[in-house]
């Protein structure tokens, strides 16, 4: 077994949390039951990984097989990467039957004809998701296994989730290969990025509970509810509080929000002030860049109005994130009729 | 560092008569003088960068705008040797407030250096402090900076520098500066008047260098002069002041944005908001707000910030004034509420 393969296996095993190593090796299936039993999974990770490498030596594992372990790891821990969403377009033909073999063949063919040195792995999962791992090389160098790109393609949809490696120059080629292999004719990057792959899927597949713009009728029971708390406690602004809760639910929806970590707005709108203030009155846009970040951005934004830090309803620029399936925006002033509203290209 | 209380000499007198232009915000009386020092230091740092052209001088809070507070910048500029002030620039300074030093004398600086040097050596022997595996010969220099003060009554700033030379390198090789700390008093007449005899008032301490050295130097000062140090938090009020002041400075075309960072920690999911404005647009806004030549008054800072907050509210319907301003950053310098100032130029 090549030394580089051994080192790669060793480092991949080290990434895995100790309690998960056995399960992942079993999923991997490159080591037999008997071999796995010889490993003491309670020793320190360095020792476990060395034992694994030794056993792989016995089985003459090659780099392509080693790469499968990396896919398994990334499938269990996708949130360690940042994923971007791409949408493919057809020229209005009917949906064709998806042939996996054909897809793989065309995909590999396109990449290999451009770059002699690439390592390509495919792995299918239950939810029609095809995971593709690509390690990139050049005509003169071997593929860099430590900076692979990952693609998750749900064949029944036009959406592709890409976690590009640092080697961004390969992105156009990757897109080409995807379009060719899947029989689409174009691909575009959506302005939607996150660590949480599942949340991105929730957003584009519309799997979250969406808010409805219709009036949310106030249930009768709210009016007749007997106060359970101490009668000496008076809730001031009860009506306003309830209005805020209700409006907030309307704009955000009732269910759990998809998990995003950031949203970015490039503002190119005019600065407007109270004319009495006698301040800036330029004819050019007031250029700003606003970034929101949070471990769970949408839940955080949802809690702002009830906390008194935002008006209810909060701005549609924020609540439209799941529907528009984007978290990067460029906001320009809408001309003519409604100076207070914004258009987002 | 001891987290002792920072007793301040009581401020006598308060608001002066006349010329009050409207509502003013007052910080807690005990901290006003230290805050003034922080603000004055910020101005000092700017003036040393030779950006004093067009830089107005700030007026402190709670005092009338006719207060003949001697502006810091011109005095410092007259006597400042650019070589000696270079140490201030392009560095990050962590701020501490210091209680008055008992029986400190400018005449004994050499002795202090010697004693501190011995103390450091002793600490090293004990095995405490300093970085692991680094065997350094540490030299201490304590000097006075007579041009760094707000008024004649103020105590001159004191600079402590630690340099090292590895024992392996030849005797005449360059010493490397590894740690700097300077005490200063730039708060003007009011503070110095109230200091009892035998006490020296240097309420602000700025540090650049490793925490381990800060700890040793701090302990020595505490033991020797019966003072105590506490990390200084910079309030949102002062941060806005700095943002306004630094935005007004002339910068070149490639300047970085004026950025305000807000934190909303007390939500179910914490939220951070970064609001960055193109430096030309921010300056244009400030220039229309700042009306009195040669001065900045609190109202102007308030108007400036309100303009930025209302522009933000127009888009997002979030009240930035309800959140906590934690950091301001401009092309010239940045300041963080944890008491860290970074000078960029």
XYZ file of C-alpha atoms in Angstrom:
690
model
C 0.000 0.000 0.000
C 1.224 3.419 -0.932
C 2.543 5.570 1.894
C 0.323 8.451 0.851
C -2.720 6.195 1.067
C -1.663 5.016 4.525
C -1.228 8.578 5.696
C -4.573 9.565 4.213
C -6.366 6.738 6.002
C -4.614 7.598 9.239
C -5.683 11.241 9.060
C -9.228 10.402 8.063
C -9.652 8.071 11.020
C -8.256 10.764 13.331
C -11.014 13.155 12.246
C -13.710 10.771 13.442
C -14.849 11.084 17.082
C -13.570 8.053 18.943
C -16.996 6.604 19.737
C -18.000 6.677 16.086
C -14.941 5.028 14.619
C -16.147 1.440 14.889
C -19.530 2.201 13.306
C -17.956 4.069 10.419
C -15.432 1.341 9.757
C -18.296 -1.155 9.668
C -20.172 0.997 7.179
C -17.012 1.246 5.157
C -16.753 -2.507 4.961
C -13.115 -2.660 3.885
C -12.057 -4.457 7.049
C -13.581 -7.793 7.953
C -15.455 -8.531 11.176
C -12.480 -10.501 12.480
C -10.090 -7.714 11.669
C -12.262 -5.149 13.418
C -12.352 -7.301 16.499
C -8.602 -7.084 16.811
C -8.749 -3.337 17.311
C -9.058 -1.962 20.814
C -11.417 0.967 20.326
C -10.808 2.250 23.813
C -7.210 3.274 23.267
C -6.254 6.755 22.164
C -7.178 7.733 18.626
C -3.590 7.853 17.425
C -3.219 4.178 18.277
C -6.575 3.215 16.807
C -5.713 4.909 13.534
C -2.375 3.156 13.393
C -4.052 -0.191 13.918
C -6.521 0.590 11.150
C -3.720 1.524 8.759
C -1.938 -1.721 9.478
C -5.046 -3.748 8.721
C -5.613 -1.778 5.538
C -2.079 -2.684 4.542
C -2.999 -6.321 4.863
C -5.983 -5.732 2.588
C -4.027 -3.589 0.103
C -6.523 -0.763 0.230
C -6.145 1.765 -2.579
C -6.855 5.482 -2.602
C -10.265 5.163 -4.202
C -11.369 2.790 -1.471
C -9.883 5.040 1.177
C -11.850 7.959 -0.244
C -15.091 6.125 0.525
C -14.336 6.427 4.238
C -14.073 10.171 3.726
C -17.500 10.259 2.065
C -19.005 8.328 4.959
C -17.500 10.771 7.433
C -18.774 13.792 5.527
C -22.225 12.267 5.158
C -22.498 11.918 8.932
C -20.932 15.337 9.600
C -21.952 17.506 6.653
C -22.195 20.602 8.833
C -18.450 20.914 9.017
C -18.512 22.248 5.471
C -20.137 25.231 3.852
C -22.609 24.241 1.138
C -23.746 26.356 -1.800
C -26.906 25.596 -3.723
C -27.052 25.408 -7.500
C -30.076 25.024 -9.705
C -29.997 23.328 -13.089
C -32.264 24.230 -15.986
C -33.769 22.140 -18.711
C -34.995 23.417 -22.018
C -38.558 22.550 -21.248
C -38.390 18.885 -22.200
C -40.265 16.238 -20.324
C -38.620 14.669 -17.339
C -36.518 11.800 -18.533
C -35.905 8.630 -16.677
C -32.774 9.057 -14.629
C -30.122 6.501 -15.469
C -27.512 6.384 -12.762
C -24.963 4.451 -14.746
C -25.222 6.834 -17.633
C -24.881 9.780 -15.269
C -21.727 8.407 -13.681
C -20.186 7.574 -16.998
C -20.784 10.990 -18.500
C -19.663 12.787 -15.343
C -16.413 10.881 -15.071
C -15.818 11.163 -18.778
C -16.113 14.939 -18.807
C -13.771 15.408 -15.877
C -11.199 12.922 -17.066
C -11.054 14.356 -20.536
C -10.153 17.735 -19.065
C -7.952 16.622 -16.205
C -5.986 13.464 -16.317
C -5.606 13.284 -12.553
C -8.849 13.183 -10.615
C -10.220 10.773 -8.035
C -13.958 10.411 -8.393
C -16.195 8.481 -6.012
C -19.975 8.034 -6.015
C -22.168 6.830 -3.182
C -25.937 6.602 -3.217
C -28.141 7.128 -0.212
C -31.768 6.355 0.570
C -33.328 9.715 -0.113
C -32.296 9.631 -3.794
C -29.219 11.572 -2.882
C -26.088 10.895 -4.860
C -22.915 11.944 -3.084
C -19.947 12.639 -5.308
C -16.436 13.200 -4.033
C -13.830 14.703 -6.358
C -10.165 15.095 -5.525
C -8.502 17.426 -7.996
C -5.085 17.104 -9.609
C -3.449 18.719 -12.601
C -1.970 17.157 -15.719
C 1.310 17.024 -13.801
C 0.369 16.384 -10.189
C -1.566 13.722 -8.387
C -4.971 14.609 -6.927
C -4.950 16.439 -3.632
C -6.980 14.150 -1.381
C -7.075 16.656 1.435
C -9.025 19.307 -0.456
C -11.800 17.431 -2.212
C -15.033 18.920 -3.492
C -18.323 17.371 -2.526
C -21.500 17.317 -4.575
C -24.878 16.140 -3.372
C -27.360 15.669 -6.189
C -30.971 14.679 -5.736
C -31.692 13.170 -9.095
C -35.440 13.856 -8.976
C -34.819 17.556 -8.591
C -32.849 20.234 -10.430
C -30.878 21.074 -7.293
C -27.259 20.387 -6.586
C -25.470 21.144 -3.304
C -21.798 21.807 -3.695
C -19.144 22.123 -1.069
C -16.361 23.440 -3.177
C -12.847 22.918 -2.028
C -10.458 25.793 -1.871
C -9.523 25.085 -5.464
C -12.278 27.250 -6.880
C -10.812 27.206 -10.354
C -12.277 23.759 -10.854
C -15.796 24.921 -10.236
C -16.720 25.740 -13.857
C -15.525 22.331 -14.963
C -17.496 20.667 -12.197
C -20.648 22.526 -13.222
C -20.150 21.559 -16.839
C -19.776 17.914 -15.918
C -22.951 17.997 -13.824
C -25.036 19.598 -16.540
C -23.756 17.219 -19.158
C -24.202 14.111 -17.074
C -27.715 14.962 -15.913
C -28.995 16.057 -19.321
C -29.776 19.597 -18.284
C -28.584 22.523 -20.303
C -27.622 25.164 -17.776
C -26.730 25.650 -14.145
C -26.759 28.745 -11.949
C -25.582 29.460 -8.468
C -28.327 30.437 -6.082
C -27.482 33.017 -3.481
C -27.950 30.482 -0.736
C -25.200 29.199 1.489
C -25.039 27.467 4.842
C -23.254 24.893 6.955
C -26.492 23.039 7.501
C -27.032 20.863 4.442
C -30.367 19.612 5.702
C -31.661 23.121 6.179
C -30.669 24.020 2.650
C -32.593 20.979 1.466
C -35.561 22.022 3.614
C -35.546 25.422 2.001
C -35.296 24.410 -1.643
C -37.526 21.381 -1.291
C -40.004 23.467 0.659
C -39.976 21.028 3.542
C -40.423 23.638 6.245
C -43.770 24.910 7.395
C -44.384 27.987 5.361
C -46.033 31.129 6.515
C -49.289 32.072 4.949
C -50.124 35.620 4.049
C -53.783 35.214 4.929
C -55.215 36.522 8.118
C -54.662 34.260 11.053
C -57.961 34.138 12.882
C -57.766 34.538 16.581
C -59.110 31.403 18.242
C -62.122 32.024 20.416
C -60.638 30.423 23.469
C -58.091 33.188 23.810
C -60.789 35.630 24.699
C -62.396 33.487 27.339
C -59.370 32.026 28.994
C -59.400 32.192 32.772
C -56.238 33.750 34.153
C -54.145 31.030 35.709
C -51.668 33.342 37.311
C -51.921 35.565 40.318
C -54.716 38.099 39.963
C -52.511 40.771 41.449
C -50.248 40.602 38.406
C -51.528 42.812 35.652
C -50.247 42.252 32.180
C -49.859 45.626 30.625
C -50.000 45.901 26.879
C -51.541 42.455 26.688
C -53.252 43.269 23.431
C -50.098 44.601 21.880
C -48.122 41.557 23.037
C -50.682 39.246 21.520
C -50.717 41.216 18.303
C -46.953 40.930 18.073
C -47.030 37.182 18.679
C -49.743 36.693 16.127
C -48.143 38.818 13.429
C -44.786 37.206 14.091
C -46.300 33.763 13.613
C -47.896 34.925 10.392
C -44.686 36.086 8.833
C -42.427 33.318 10.079
C -44.830 30.406 10.066
C -45.530 28.089 12.936
C -43.057 25.321 12.472
C -39.329 25.182 13.157
C -37.211 27.402 10.952
C -34.561 26.027 8.610
C -31.135 26.418 10.144
C -28.989 29.087 8.575
C -26.000 30.796 10.111
C -25.827 34.057 8.218
C -27.559 36.431 5.855
C -25.908 39.246 3.973
C -27.447 42.350 2.422
C -25.626 44.696 0.120
C -27.580 47.935 0.344
C -27.495 50.446 -2.464
C -30.463 52.521 -1.471
C -30.775 56.229 -0.863
C -30.212 57.746 2.508
C -33.404 59.412 3.674
C -33.753 61.529 6.734
C -36.209 63.766 8.445
C -35.968 67.025 6.449
C -35.825 68.934 9.715
C -32.597 67.226 10.597
C -30.765 68.955 7.804
C -28.369 66.157 7.139
C -27.091 64.301 4.155
C -29.188 64.685 1.063
C -27.197 63.042 -1.636
C -28.459 61.849 -4.966
C -26.314 58.784 -4.858
C -26.904 55.601 -2.923
C -25.722 55.215 0.640
C -23.620 52.109 0.290
C -23.776 49.606 3.134
C -23.094 45.964 3.779
C -25.124 44.324 6.534
C -24.377 40.867 7.842
C -26.488 38.968 10.313
C -24.991 35.934 12.020
C -26.253 33.510 14.598
C -26.067 29.806 15.404
C -29.686 29.668 14.201
C -30.399 32.864 12.336
C -34.089 32.548 11.514
C -35.082 31.557 15.047
C -33.051 34.478 16.303
C -34.776 36.929 13.974
C -38.138 35.457 14.932
C -37.476 36.285 18.573
C -36.584 39.931 17.958
C -40.092 41.388 17.781
C -41.370 39.648 20.922
C -38.230 40.856 22.683
C -39.102 44.406 21.726
C -36.086 44.951 19.504
C -37.887 44.963 16.227
C -41.258 46.040 14.930
C -43.914 43.454 14.233
C -44.078 42.494 11.433
C -40.347 42.515 10.922
C -39.069 43.443 7.492
C -39.911 41.158 4.568
C -36.264 41.408 3.568
C -35.644 39.021 6.453
C -38.752 36.868 6.359
C -38.451 36.148 2.654
C -35.237 34.180 3.110
C -36.762 30.673 3.013
C -39.284 31.448 0.274
C -36.801 33.160 -1.971
C -34.287 30.455 -1.082
C -31.490 32.927 -0.696
C -29.474 34.497 2.045
C -27.335 36.861 -0.007
C -29.127 39.940 -1.299
C -28.426 43.110 -3.198
C -31.017 45.732 -2.426
C -31.617 48.702 -4.659
C -34.159 51.434 -4.430
C -37.413 50.758 -6.246
C -37.962 53.681 -8.540
C -40.978 55.908 -9.001
C -44.065 54.841 -7.158
C -43.086 53.306 -3.885
C -39.919 54.871 -2.538
C -40.295 52.969 0.685
C -40.172 49.562 -0.876
C -37.131 47.794 -2.161
C -36.354 45.586 -5.037
C -33.927 42.782 -4.780
C -32.500 41.559 -8.069
C -4.610 41.041 37.488
C -6.443 41.856 40.679
C -10.066 42.558 40.119
C -10.110 45.152 42.834
C -12.373 48.138 42.959
C -11.140 51.208 41.201
C -11.735 54.027 43.653
C -11.783 57.359 41.972
C -11.196 60.705 43.606
C -14.580 62.374 43.784
C -15.255 64.895 41.082
C -15.954 68.260 42.559
C -18.174 70.649 40.743
C -20.067 69.294 37.852
C -21.804 71.020 35.057
C -20.627 74.500 34.317
C -23.115 77.200 33.575
C -24.040 78.417 30.189
C -24.011 77.195 26.650
C -25.833 73.951 27.158
C -27.282 73.030 23.816
C -29.646 70.299 24.765
C -29.843 66.946 26.481
C -26.566 65.387 27.447
C -25.853 61.873 28.510
C -23.817 61.356 31.622
C -21.862 58.297 32.430
C -21.631 57.289 36.091
C -19.601 60.061 37.738
C -16.894 57.708 38.948
C -16.054 56.528 35.480
C -16.349 59.822 33.642
C -12.735 60.762 34.089
C -11.483 57.389 32.996
C -13.741 57.492 29.976
C -12.405 60.909 29.144
C -8.960 59.439 29.285
C -9.926 56.709 26.874
C -11.436 59.195 24.518
C -8.494 61.530 24.818
C -6.117 58.685 24.168
C -8.042 57.867 21.033
C -7.543 61.431 19.880
C -3.908 61.358 20.852
C -3.324 58.283 18.794
C -4.864 60.021 15.818
C -2.854 63.161 16.216
C 0.342 61.218 16.305
C -0.583 59.727 13.003
C -0.389 63.227 11.578
C -4.010 63.254 10.684
C -4.668 66.281 12.805
C -5.507 68.355 9.795
C -9.226 68.666 9.897
C -9.520 66.676 13.090
C -11.788 68.459 15.504
C -11.318 68.145 19.238
C -13.898 66.376 21.275
C -15.841 67.866 24.099
C -16.571 65.589 26.963
C -19.880 64.601 28.345
C -21.699 66.532 30.951
C -19.614 69.643 30.496
C -20.669 72.698 28.625
C -19.332 73.301 25.204
C -17.639 76.446 26.390
C -15.434 74.519 28.761
C -11.854 75.569 28.141
C -10.575 72.023 28.230
C -7.199 72.224 26.639
C -7.266 70.135 23.535
C -4.787 67.356 23.718
C -3.572 67.230 20.194
C -1.668 70.480 19.616
C 0.322 70.233 22.848
C 1.325 66.686 22.114
C 2.226 67.496 18.592
C 4.519 70.353 19.545
C 6.747 68.311 21.740
C 6.380 64.885 20.309
C 9.367 63.263 18.799
C 8.034 61.084 15.983
C 10.574 58.404 16.847
C 9.347 58.112 20.371
C 5.691 58.145 19.471
C 6.070 55.551 16.768
C 5.608 52.866 19.394
C 1.945 53.822 19.651
C 1.095 53.130 16.079
C 0.123 49.980 14.189
C -0.517 48.120 17.412
C -3.280 46.682 19.478
C -3.684 48.135 22.975
C -5.611 46.511 25.801
C -6.944 49.008 28.323
C -6.926 48.896 32.092
C -8.007 51.416 34.666
C -5.541 51.951 37.503
C -6.034 53.379 40.968
C -3.637 56.143 42.037
C -0.069 55.064 42.730
C 1.256 55.651 46.239
C 4.694 57.246 46.534
C 5.576 56.969 42.887
C 8.278 59.338 41.734
C 9.459 60.367 38.326
C 12.948 60.712 39.720
C 13.325 57.004 40.389
C 12.456 55.501 37.033
C 15.842 53.848 36.649
C 15.478 52.202 40.046
C 12.039 50.965 39.162
C 13.401 49.406 36.000
C 16.072 47.639 37.972
C 13.650 46.376 40.609
C 11.140 45.206 38.045
C 13.878 43.411 36.181
C 14.893 41.577 39.337
C 11.270 40.719 40.026
C 10.848 39.225 36.571
C 13.995 37.180 36.979
C 12.747 35.910 40.331
C 9.407 34.929 38.849
C 11.177 33.015 36.139
C 13.218 31.169 38.734
C 10.070 30.225 40.538
C 8.952 28.641 37.332
C 5.931 30.850 37.085
C 5.167 33.094 34.207
C 6.775 33.477 30.827
C 6.334 31.313 27.811
C 7.238 27.702 27.976
C 10.512 26.666 26.494
C 11.663 30.177 25.884
C 14.846 31.137 27.632
C 15.074 34.849 27.326
C 17.172 37.482 28.895
C 14.646 40.198 29.673
C 15.627 43.820 29.907
C 13.328 46.431 31.406
C 13.199 50.097 30.470
C 11.012 52.646 32.248
C 10.794 56.115 30.797
C 8.735 59.238 31.032
C 6.800 60.736 28.146
C 6.329 64.351 29.135
C 4.431 65.306 26.004
C 1.688 62.784 26.617
C -0.674 64.556 28.934
C -3.817 66.579 28.794
C -2.753 69.629 30.733
C 0.195 70.914 32.701
C -1.300 69.620 35.916
C -1.465 66.098 34.591
C 1.190 63.598 35.399
C 3.434 62.766 32.445
C 2.893 59.370 30.895
C 5.154 56.523 31.964
C 6.295 53.903 29.484
C 7.481 50.444 30.482
C 9.123 48.292 27.857
C 10.375 44.757 28.026
C 12.921 43.657 25.463
C 14.638 40.392 25.074
C 17.731 38.981 23.662
C 18.145 35.268 23.399
C 21.279 34.135 25.241
C 22.429 32.385 22.112
C 22.743 35.543 20.035
C 25.859 37.728 20.219
C 26.151 40.443 22.840
C 25.718 43.370 20.524
C 22.790 42.030 18.582
C 19.514 43.894 18.454
C 17.148 43.523 21.348
C 13.638 42.671 20.418
C 10.789 44.581 22.015
C 8.427 41.976 23.391
C 6.061 43.928 25.600
C 5.020 47.548 26.109
C 2.783 49.146 28.659
C 2.188 52.805 29.324
C 0.403 54.644 32.059
C -1.148 57.969 31.281
C -3.352 60.672 32.549
C -5.111 62.793 29.995
C -8.194 63.859 31.790
C -7.432 67.462 32.430
C -7.444 69.729 35.433
C -10.470 68.462 37.263
C -9.070 65.113 38.159
C -5.599 66.132 39.193
C -6.839 68.755 41.611
C -8.476 66.204 43.845
C -5.628 63.781 44.247
C -4.247 63.621 47.805
C -0.565 64.133 48.454
C 1.769 61.193 47.907
C -0.490 59.838 45.241
C 0.216 59.950 41.537
C -2.709 59.789 39.229
C -2.211 57.732 36.085
C -5.603 56.173 35.656
C -5.184 54.595 32.262
C -2.851 51.723 31.427
C -2.425 50.429 27.877
C -0.754 47.129 27.145
C 0.639 45.464 24.071
C 2.179 42.055 24.465
C 1.730 38.656 26.024
C -0.614 38.252 28.981
C 2.042 36.546 31.059
C 4.207 39.658 31.059
C 1.225 41.899 31.697
C 0.525 39.802 34.742
C 4.057 40.076 36.126
C 4.412 43.792 35.513
C 0.958 44.394 36.961
C 1.751 42.388 40.095
C 4.938 44.331 40.644
C 3.196 47.684 40.366
C 0.460 46.491 42.667
C 2.935 45.367 45.294
C 5.172 48.376 44.982
C 2.662 51.217 44.737
C -0.401 49.699 46.378
C -2.559 50.241 43.352
C -4.901 47.927 41.544
C -5.680 47.253 37.905
C -8.940 46.401 36.303
C -9.788 45.697 32.686
C -11.572 48.680 31.264
C -14.748 48.169 29.361
C -15.523 50.747 26.705
C -19.144 51.764 26.767
C -21.293 52.040 23.641
C -21.374 55.769 24.287
C -17.622 56.085 23.937
C -17.557 53.652 21.039
C -20.023 55.834 19.105
C -17.922 58.821 19.934
C -14.881 57.115 18.461
C -16.804 55.987 15.411
C -17.918 59.546 14.695
C -14.503 61.012 15.341
C -12.593 58.554 13.230
C -15.112 58.673 10.404
C -14.450 62.365 10.062
C -10.814 61.892 9.266
C -9.589 62.174 5.742
C -8.637 58.848 4.320
C -7.454 57.687 0.954
C -9.442 55.929 -1.739
C -8.587 52.453 -0.587
C -9.829 52.921 2.965
C -11.795 50.125 4.557
C -15.424 50.480 5.511
C -16.696 52.066 8.690
C -18.092 49.082 10.534
C -20.295 48.885 13.577
C -20.811 45.523 15.236
C -23.820 44.904 17.441
C -24.533 41.978 19.658
C -27.859 40.729 20.945
C -26.907 38.025 23.404
C -30.075 37.671 25.462
C -32.187 35.933 22.866
C -32.911 32.201 22.666
C -30.374 32.217 19.852
C -27.784 34.998 20.055
C -27.498 37.363 17.115
C -24.623 39.456 15.806
C -25.142 42.262 13.341
C -22.370 43.834 11.324
C -23.275 47.151 9.721
C -20.571 48.406 7.403
C -20.816 51.685 5.546
C -18.711 52.791 2.615
C -16.131 55.167 4.116
C -16.873 57.979 1.660
C -20.589 57.815 2.366
C -20.063 57.652 6.111
C -17.774 60.658 5.961
C -20.227 62.558 3.783
C -22.932 61.967 6.379
C -20.700 62.990 9.259
C -19.599 66.116 7.462
C -23.174 67.324 7.182
C -23.861 66.519 10.835
C -20.761 67.991 12.363
C -21.406 71.699 12.264
C -19.157 73.443 14.749
C -15.675 73.878 13.361
C -12.962 72.537 15.613
C -15.306 70.760 18.024
C -17.413 67.695 18.285
C -20.336 67.840 20.638
C -22.398 64.995 22.011
C -25.476 65.961 20.019
C -23.634 65.618 16.768
C -22.534 62.122 17.681
C -26.120 61.328 18.668
C -27.511 62.632 15.391
C -24.917 60.743 13.402
C -25.707 57.485 15.140
C -29.463 58.098 14.923
C -29.149 58.606 11.183
C -27.368 55.302 10.816
C -29.872 53.563 13.074
C -32.857 54.950 11.210
C -31.412 54.012 7.805
C -31.059 50.491 9.153
C -34.548 50.526 10.614
C -36.007 51.654 7.317
C -34.790 48.419 5.746
C -35.023 45.850 8.496
C -37.416 47.308 11.076
C -34.942 46.405 13.775
C -34.056 48.923 16.486
C -30.284 48.895 16.622
C -30.440 51.261 19.580
C -31.897 48.375 21.608
C -28.893 46.196 20.909
C -25.397 46.421 22.319
C -22.737 48.168 20.294
C -19.629 46.071 20.870
C -17.139 47.159 18.254
C -16.430 50.038 15.918
C -13.902 49.828 13.164
C -12.618 52.352 10.670
C -9.636 52.604 8.372
C -7.764 54.438 11.105
C -8.451 52.408 14.209
C -10.875 50.029 15.809
C -12.172 49.711 19.345
C -13.858 46.822 21.119
C -16.042 47.045 24.213
C -13.715 44.642 26.051
C -11.232 47.486 26.205
C -9.131 46.856 23.138
C -8.048 49.567 20.731
C -6.242 48.743 17.519
C -4.411 51.495 15.726
C -4.239 50.736 12.042
C -1.972 53.282 10.466
